[in-house]
Coordinates of C-alpha atoms in Angstrom, one line a residue:
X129 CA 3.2 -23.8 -4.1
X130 CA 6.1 -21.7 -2.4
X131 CA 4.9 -18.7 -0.3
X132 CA 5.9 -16.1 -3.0
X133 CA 8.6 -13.7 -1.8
X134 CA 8.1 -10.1 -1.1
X135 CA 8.8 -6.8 0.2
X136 CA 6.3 -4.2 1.6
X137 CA 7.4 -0.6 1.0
X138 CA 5.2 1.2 3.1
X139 CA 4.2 4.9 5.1
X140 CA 1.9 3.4 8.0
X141 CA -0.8 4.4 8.3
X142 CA -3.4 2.8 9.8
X143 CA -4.5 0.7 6.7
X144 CA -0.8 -0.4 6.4
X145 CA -0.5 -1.6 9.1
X146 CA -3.9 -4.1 8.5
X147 CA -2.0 -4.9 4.9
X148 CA 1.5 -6.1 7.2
X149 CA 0.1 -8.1 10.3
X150 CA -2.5 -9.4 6.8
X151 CA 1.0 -10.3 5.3
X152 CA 2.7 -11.5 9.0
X153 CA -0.5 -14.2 9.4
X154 CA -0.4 -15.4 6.3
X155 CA 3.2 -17.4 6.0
X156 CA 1.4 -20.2 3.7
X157 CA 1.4 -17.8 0.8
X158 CA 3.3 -14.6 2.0
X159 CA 7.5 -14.9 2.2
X160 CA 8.0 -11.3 3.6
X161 CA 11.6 -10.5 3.0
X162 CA 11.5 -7.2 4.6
X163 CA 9.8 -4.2 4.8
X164 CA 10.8 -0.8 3.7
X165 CA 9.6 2.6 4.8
X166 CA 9.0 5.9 3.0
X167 CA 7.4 9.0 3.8
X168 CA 3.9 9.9 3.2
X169 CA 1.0 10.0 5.8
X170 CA 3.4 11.0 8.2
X171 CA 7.2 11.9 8.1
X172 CA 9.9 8.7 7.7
X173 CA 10.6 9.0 11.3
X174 CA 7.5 7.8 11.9
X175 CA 6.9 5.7 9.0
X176 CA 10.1 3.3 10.0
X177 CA 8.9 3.2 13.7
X178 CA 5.2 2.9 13.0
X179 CA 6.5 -0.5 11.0
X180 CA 8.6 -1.6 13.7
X181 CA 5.6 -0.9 16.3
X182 CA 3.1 -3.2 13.9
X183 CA 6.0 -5.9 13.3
X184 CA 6.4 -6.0 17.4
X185 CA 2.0 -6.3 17.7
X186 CA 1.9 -9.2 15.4
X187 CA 5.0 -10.8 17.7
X188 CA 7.7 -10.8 14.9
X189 CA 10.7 -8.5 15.8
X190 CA 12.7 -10.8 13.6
X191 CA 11.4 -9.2 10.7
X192 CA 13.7 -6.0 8.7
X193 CA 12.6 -2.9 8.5
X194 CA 14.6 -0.6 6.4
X195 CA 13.9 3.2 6.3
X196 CA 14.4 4.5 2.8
X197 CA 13.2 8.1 1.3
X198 CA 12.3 11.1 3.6
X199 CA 11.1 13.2 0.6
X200 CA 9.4 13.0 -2.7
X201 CA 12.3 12.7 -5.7
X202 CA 11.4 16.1 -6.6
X203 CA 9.0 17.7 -4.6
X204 CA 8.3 19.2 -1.4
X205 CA 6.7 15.8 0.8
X206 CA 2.4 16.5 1.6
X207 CA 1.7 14.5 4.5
X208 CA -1.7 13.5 6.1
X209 CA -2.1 13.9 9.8
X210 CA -5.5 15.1 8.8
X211 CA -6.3 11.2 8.3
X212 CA -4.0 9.5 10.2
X213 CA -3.5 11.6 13.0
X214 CA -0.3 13.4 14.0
X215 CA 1.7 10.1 14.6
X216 CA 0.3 7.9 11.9
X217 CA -1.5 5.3 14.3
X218 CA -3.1 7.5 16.0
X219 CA -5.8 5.7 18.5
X220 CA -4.8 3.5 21.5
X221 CA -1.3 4.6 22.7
X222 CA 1.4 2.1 21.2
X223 CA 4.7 1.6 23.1
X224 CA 7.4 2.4 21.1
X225 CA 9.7 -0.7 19.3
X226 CA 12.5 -2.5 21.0
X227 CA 13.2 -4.2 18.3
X228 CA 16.2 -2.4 16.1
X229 CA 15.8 -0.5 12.3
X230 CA 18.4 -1.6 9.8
X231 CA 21.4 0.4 9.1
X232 CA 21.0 -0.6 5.3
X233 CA 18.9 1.9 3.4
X234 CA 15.9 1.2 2.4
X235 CA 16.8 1.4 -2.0
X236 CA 19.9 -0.5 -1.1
X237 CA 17.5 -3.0 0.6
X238 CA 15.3 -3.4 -2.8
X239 CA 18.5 -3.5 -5.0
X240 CA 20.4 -6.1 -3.0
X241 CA 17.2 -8.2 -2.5
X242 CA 16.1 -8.6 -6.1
X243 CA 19.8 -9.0 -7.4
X244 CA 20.2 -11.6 -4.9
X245 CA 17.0 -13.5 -5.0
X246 CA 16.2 -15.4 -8.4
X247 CA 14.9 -13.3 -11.0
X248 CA 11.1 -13.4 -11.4
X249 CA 10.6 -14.6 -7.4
X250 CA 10.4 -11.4 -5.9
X251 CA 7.4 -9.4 -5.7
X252 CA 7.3 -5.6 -4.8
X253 CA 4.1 -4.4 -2.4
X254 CA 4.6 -0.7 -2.5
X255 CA 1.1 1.0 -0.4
X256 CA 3.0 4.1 -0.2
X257 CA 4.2 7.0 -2.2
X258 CA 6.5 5.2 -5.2
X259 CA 9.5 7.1 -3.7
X260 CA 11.6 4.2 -3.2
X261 CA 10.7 1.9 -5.6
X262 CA 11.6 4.4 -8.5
X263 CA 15.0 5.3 -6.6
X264 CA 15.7 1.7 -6.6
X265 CA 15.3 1.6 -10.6
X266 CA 16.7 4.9 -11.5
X267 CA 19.8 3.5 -9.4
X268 CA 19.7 -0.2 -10.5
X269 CA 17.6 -0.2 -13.8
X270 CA 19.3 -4.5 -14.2
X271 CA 16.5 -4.9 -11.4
X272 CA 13.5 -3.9 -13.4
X273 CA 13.2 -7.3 -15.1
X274 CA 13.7 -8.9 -12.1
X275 CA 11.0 -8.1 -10.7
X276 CA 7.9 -10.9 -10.8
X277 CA 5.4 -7.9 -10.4
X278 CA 4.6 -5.0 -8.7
X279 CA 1.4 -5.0 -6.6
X280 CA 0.4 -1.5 -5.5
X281 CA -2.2 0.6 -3.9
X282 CA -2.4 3.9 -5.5
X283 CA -4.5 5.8 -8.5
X284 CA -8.1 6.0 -9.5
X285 CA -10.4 6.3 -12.1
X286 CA -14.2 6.1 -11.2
X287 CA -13.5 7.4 -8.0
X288 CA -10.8 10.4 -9.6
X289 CA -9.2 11.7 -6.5
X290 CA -9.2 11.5 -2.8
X291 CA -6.3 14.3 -1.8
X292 CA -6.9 16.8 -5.1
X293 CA -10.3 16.5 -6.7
X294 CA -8.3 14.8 -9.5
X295 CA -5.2 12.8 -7.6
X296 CA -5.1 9.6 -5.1
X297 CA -2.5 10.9 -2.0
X298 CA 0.0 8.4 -2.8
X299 CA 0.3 9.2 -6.7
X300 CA 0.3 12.4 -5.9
X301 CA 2.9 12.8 -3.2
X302 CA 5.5 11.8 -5.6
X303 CA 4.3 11.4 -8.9
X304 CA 7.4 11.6 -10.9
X305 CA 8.3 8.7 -8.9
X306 CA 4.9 7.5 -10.0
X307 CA 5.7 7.9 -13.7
X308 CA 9.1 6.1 -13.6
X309 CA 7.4 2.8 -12.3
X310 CA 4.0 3.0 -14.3
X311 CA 6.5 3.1 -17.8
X312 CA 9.3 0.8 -16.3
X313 CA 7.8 -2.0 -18.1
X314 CA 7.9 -4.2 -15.2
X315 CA 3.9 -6.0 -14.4
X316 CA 1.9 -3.8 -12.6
X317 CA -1.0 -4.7 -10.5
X318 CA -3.0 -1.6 -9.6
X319 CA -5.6 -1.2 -6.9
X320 CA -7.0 2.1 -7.3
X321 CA -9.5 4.0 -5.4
X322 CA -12.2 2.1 -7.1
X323 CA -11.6 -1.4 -6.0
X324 CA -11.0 0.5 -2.0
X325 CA -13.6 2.6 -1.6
X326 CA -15.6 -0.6 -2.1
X327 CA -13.7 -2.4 0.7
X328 CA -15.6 -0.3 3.5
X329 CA -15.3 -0.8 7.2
X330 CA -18.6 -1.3 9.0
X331 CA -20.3 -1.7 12.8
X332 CA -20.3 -5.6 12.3
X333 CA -17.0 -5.5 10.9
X334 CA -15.3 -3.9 13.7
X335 CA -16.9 -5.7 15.8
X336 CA -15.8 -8.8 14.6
X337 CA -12.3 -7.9 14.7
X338 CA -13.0 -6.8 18.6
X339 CA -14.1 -10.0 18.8
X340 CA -11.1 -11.7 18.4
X341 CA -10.2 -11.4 22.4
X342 CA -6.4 -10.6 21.4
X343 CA -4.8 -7.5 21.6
X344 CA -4.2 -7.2 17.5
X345 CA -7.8 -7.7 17.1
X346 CA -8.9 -5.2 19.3
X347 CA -6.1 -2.7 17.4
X348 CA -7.0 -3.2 14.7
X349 CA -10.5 -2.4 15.8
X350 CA -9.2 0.6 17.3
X351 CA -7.5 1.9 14.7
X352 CA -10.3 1.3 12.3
X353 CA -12.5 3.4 15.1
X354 CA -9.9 6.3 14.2
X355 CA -9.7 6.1 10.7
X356 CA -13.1 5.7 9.9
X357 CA -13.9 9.1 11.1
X358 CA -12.3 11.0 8.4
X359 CA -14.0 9.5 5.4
X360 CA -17.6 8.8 7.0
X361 CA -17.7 12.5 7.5
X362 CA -16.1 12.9 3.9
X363 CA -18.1 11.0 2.1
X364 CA -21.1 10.4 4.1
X365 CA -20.2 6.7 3.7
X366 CA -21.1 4.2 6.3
X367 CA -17.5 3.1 6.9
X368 CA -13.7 3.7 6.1
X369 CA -12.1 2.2 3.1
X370 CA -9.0 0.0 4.5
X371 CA -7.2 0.5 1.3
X372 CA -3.4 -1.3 1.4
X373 CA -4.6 -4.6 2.8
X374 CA -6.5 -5.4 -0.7
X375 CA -2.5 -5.6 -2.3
X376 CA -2.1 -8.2 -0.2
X377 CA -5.5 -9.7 -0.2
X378 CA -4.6 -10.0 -4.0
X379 CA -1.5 -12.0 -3.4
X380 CA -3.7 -14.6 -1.4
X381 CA -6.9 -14.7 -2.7
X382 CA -6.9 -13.0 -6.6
X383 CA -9.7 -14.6 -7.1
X384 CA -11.4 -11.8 -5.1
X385 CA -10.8 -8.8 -7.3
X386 CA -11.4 -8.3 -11.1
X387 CA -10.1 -5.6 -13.4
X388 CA -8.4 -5.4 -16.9
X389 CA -5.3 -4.8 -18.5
X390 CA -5.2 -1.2 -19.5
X391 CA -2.9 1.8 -20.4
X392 CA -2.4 4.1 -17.3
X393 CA -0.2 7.2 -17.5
X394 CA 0.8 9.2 -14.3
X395 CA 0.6 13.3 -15.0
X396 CA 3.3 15.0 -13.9
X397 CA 2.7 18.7 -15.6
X398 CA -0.9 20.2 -14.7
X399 CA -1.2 21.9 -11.9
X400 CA -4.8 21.2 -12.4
X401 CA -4.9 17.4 -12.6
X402 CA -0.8 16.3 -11.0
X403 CA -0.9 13.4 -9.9
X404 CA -3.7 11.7 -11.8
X405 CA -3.5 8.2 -12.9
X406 CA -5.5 9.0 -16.2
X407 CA -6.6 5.6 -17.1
X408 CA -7.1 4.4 -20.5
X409 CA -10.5 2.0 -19.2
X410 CA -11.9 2.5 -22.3
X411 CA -9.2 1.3 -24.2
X412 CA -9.4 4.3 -26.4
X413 CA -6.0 5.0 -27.2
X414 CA -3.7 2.6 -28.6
X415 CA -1.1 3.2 -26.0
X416 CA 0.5 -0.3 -24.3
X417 CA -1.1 -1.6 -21.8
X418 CA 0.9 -1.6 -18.7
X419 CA -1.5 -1.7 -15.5
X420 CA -4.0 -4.4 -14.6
X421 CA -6.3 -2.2 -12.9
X422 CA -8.5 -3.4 -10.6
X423 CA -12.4 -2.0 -10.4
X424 CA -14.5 -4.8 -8.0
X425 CA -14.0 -6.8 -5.1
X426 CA -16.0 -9.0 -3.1
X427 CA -16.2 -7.5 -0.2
X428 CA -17.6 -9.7 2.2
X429 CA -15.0 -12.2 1.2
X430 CA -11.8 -9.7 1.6
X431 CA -13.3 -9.3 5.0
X432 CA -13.9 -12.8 5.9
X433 CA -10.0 -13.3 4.9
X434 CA -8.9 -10.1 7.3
X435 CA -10.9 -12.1 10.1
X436 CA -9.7 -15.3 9.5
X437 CA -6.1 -14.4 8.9
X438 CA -6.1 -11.5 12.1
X439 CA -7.8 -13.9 14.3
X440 CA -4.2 -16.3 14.1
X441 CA -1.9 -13.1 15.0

């Protein structure tokens, strides 16, 4: 089969930047058309260089990186230094990119791209706040049956909330942006909180990246040194979830998660609960379905692919 074509909208972010060098080492399956940036851990002056800086580690400054949104569609932008540090990537100091950032915005990117490209052979990646991708439809709604799916990180349900007791930080950053893509109607593929927080970084697994004797392995180790921090003292967990690269692990090896096609509506009203993906698992209601939502993962194998993949970069 073709590599399938896509386009990684993305705030990096440590994990991001695991889920584009994942992407970059992977050209059997994975056609990256460009990447788009929007702001989210960290402001979208850092989000477009952070994703120049990854693209320049894996050795491919050919690649476009388009900076789109620099705030939420309605809303005052929440950022999180507190994970990511106060650059994004913090860890090992990163020399900033040569290599130059678009002049196209990044919504015009989206819109051109999937009115250009066939319909149905473009696949969306978003592992950010949904900023862009619901610009791009509000803008261009002829592009919402283009679309082959939409694979995204974002929401919970078992696992409720990572930055509000209720809300996952990229739903919540922008969740009327949120709401326009869960009920565009175009196929969702949704991996939540659940399906991540199973995904855990560990000693061996760090190590094995280290390993690797090249310098992305031994960033990537670094960074997962960093970022691990924040949650094992959160959660008392043994490791840090590396949530975006599962959207791509998807694309490449489905066989790896399981979930089910479900309802999942994004509120946008209570202050109590904004931002919550409140997901029909249940299948209580009769609302459509519009999500599959992913719940398990086998771990040991989305690891074994983030070695074997990494190890080529």
């Amino acid at each position: 089969m073709a590599p399938r074509k896509i386009i990684i909208d993305t705030d990096p972010g440590q994990d991001d930047a695991v889920a584009i060098l994942l992407a970059l080492a992977s050209p059997e399956e994975i056609d990256l058309l460009g990447i788009t940036a929007v702001a989210g851990n960290v402001p979208l002056a850092l989000t477009e260089k952070n994703a120049r800086i990854v693209c320049e580690l894996a050795g491919r400054p050919d690649v476009r990186v388009f900076a789109g949104c620099d705030a939420p569609l309605q809303r005052k932008l929440v950022t999180a230094e507190h994970v990511h540090g106060q650059t994004g990537l913090d860890g090992p100091q990163l020399d900033d990119p040569t290599m130059p950032l678009q002049d196209q915005h990044g919504v015009d990117f989206i819109i051109e791209t999937l009115r250009a490209e066939p319909a149905g052979t473009v696949t969306l990646c978003p592992i950010g706040p949904l900023t862009n991708i619901a610009a791009a439809f509000q803008r261009a709604p002829d592009i919402i049956p283009r679309v082959q799916d939409i694979v995204l990180m974002g929401g919970a349900y078992f696992e409720v909330g990572n930055i509000t007791p209720t809300a996952e930080f990229n739903i919540y950053v922008d969740p009327e942006a949120a709401k326009i893509v869960f009920d565009a109607g175009a196929p969702l593929v949704v991996m939540p909180l659940d399906v991540t927080h199973k995904a855990l970084t560990t000693k061996p697994r760090i190590d094995a990246f280290r390993a690797m004797g090249t310098r992305v392995g031994d960033m990537v180790a670094a960074w997962t040194d960093f970022f691990e921090r924040f949650d094992m003292e959160k959660y008392g967990s043994e490791g840090a979830p590396l949530h975006d690269p599962c959207t791509i692990a998807y694309l490449i090896r489905p066989d790896l998660f399981a979930g089910r096609l479900i309802n999942v509506e994004i509120e946008t009203i209570s202050e109590l609960t904004l931002g919550m993906t409140v997901a029909d698992w249940w299948r209580i209601t009769d609302r459509p379905k519009n999500a599959l939502f992913m719940k398990d993962i086998d771990t040991a194998g989305f690891y074994a692919l983030l070695a074997d993949r990494l190890a080529r970069l």
